[in-house]
Amino acid sequence: MTTWKERHDAAVQKQKAAQQAYREATDERAQALIDGEAELGSQADVARELGVTRAGISRAINALKKKQQQ
């Protein structure tokens, strides 16, 4: 049997791992969108192919580029 504190600490570690995985997936998605833009020719073409807005594509790409500049 574990204590409430041990369960809490284990949950905190799971949260940290999940947040790290989310950040990594977000970066991977943005890089895929950049690759799609290079292949298809524009963010608008990528958006049409995926059925999403161009603004969403742009936000994801810009966030990655900003992160890489830091």
XYZ file of C-alpha atoms in Angstrom, residues 4-67:
64
model
C -1.174 9.653 -0.303
C 2.145 11.500 -0.657
C 3.701 8.696 -2.696
C 0.631 8.618 -4.955
C 0.791 12.406 -5.287
C 4.480 12.340 -6.195
C 3.900 9.561 -8.734
C 1.082 11.574 -10.308
C 3.305 14.666 -10.515
C 5.947 12.624 -12.338
C 3.296 11.336 -14.771
C 2.146 14.907 -15.409
C 5.700 16.039 -16.121
C 6.224 13.161 -18.538
C 2.929 13.901 -20.292
C 3.759 17.597 -20.621
C 7.169 16.751 -22.094
C 5.581 14.324 -24.557
C 3.056 17.006 -25.554
C 5.817 19.562 -26.173
C 7.753 17.082 -28.287
C 4.666 16.142 -30.318
C 3.861 19.820 -30.854
C 7.348 20.437 -32.241
C 7.157 17.332 -34.446
C 3.780 18.436 -35.808
C 5.095 21.904 -36.614
C 8.122 20.435 -38.391
C 5.814 18.183 -40.414
C 3.786 21.257 -41.382
C 6.977 23.035 -42.485
C 7.875 19.981 -44.574
C 4.358 19.956 -46.018
C 4.682 23.616 -46.946
C 7.957 22.872 -48.746
C 6.374 19.950 -50.596
C 3.029 21.519 -51.478
C 4.178 25.097 -51.984
C 2.227 27.078 -49.393
C 0.641 27.017 -45.973
C -2.731 27.421 -47.656
C -2.158 24.223 -49.646
C -1.196 22.367 -46.461
C -4.319 23.677 -44.722
C -6.532 22.556 -47.615
C -4.912 19.115 -47.643
C -5.492 18.686 -43.892
C -8.894 20.381 -43.790
C -7.818 22.995 -41.235
C -7.359 26.752 -41.262
C -4.227 28.372 -42.616
C -4.062 30.458 -39.445
C -3.641 27.294 -37.378
C -0.836 26.134 -39.645
C 0.860 29.501 -39.396
C 0.590 29.631 -35.598
C 2.146 26.191 -35.215
C 5.014 26.985 -37.589
C 5.681 30.402 -36.058
C 5.717 28.964 -32.534
C 8.375 26.426 -33.521
C 10.479 29.008 -35.329
C 10.299 31.330 -32.320
C 11.309 28.475 -30.014
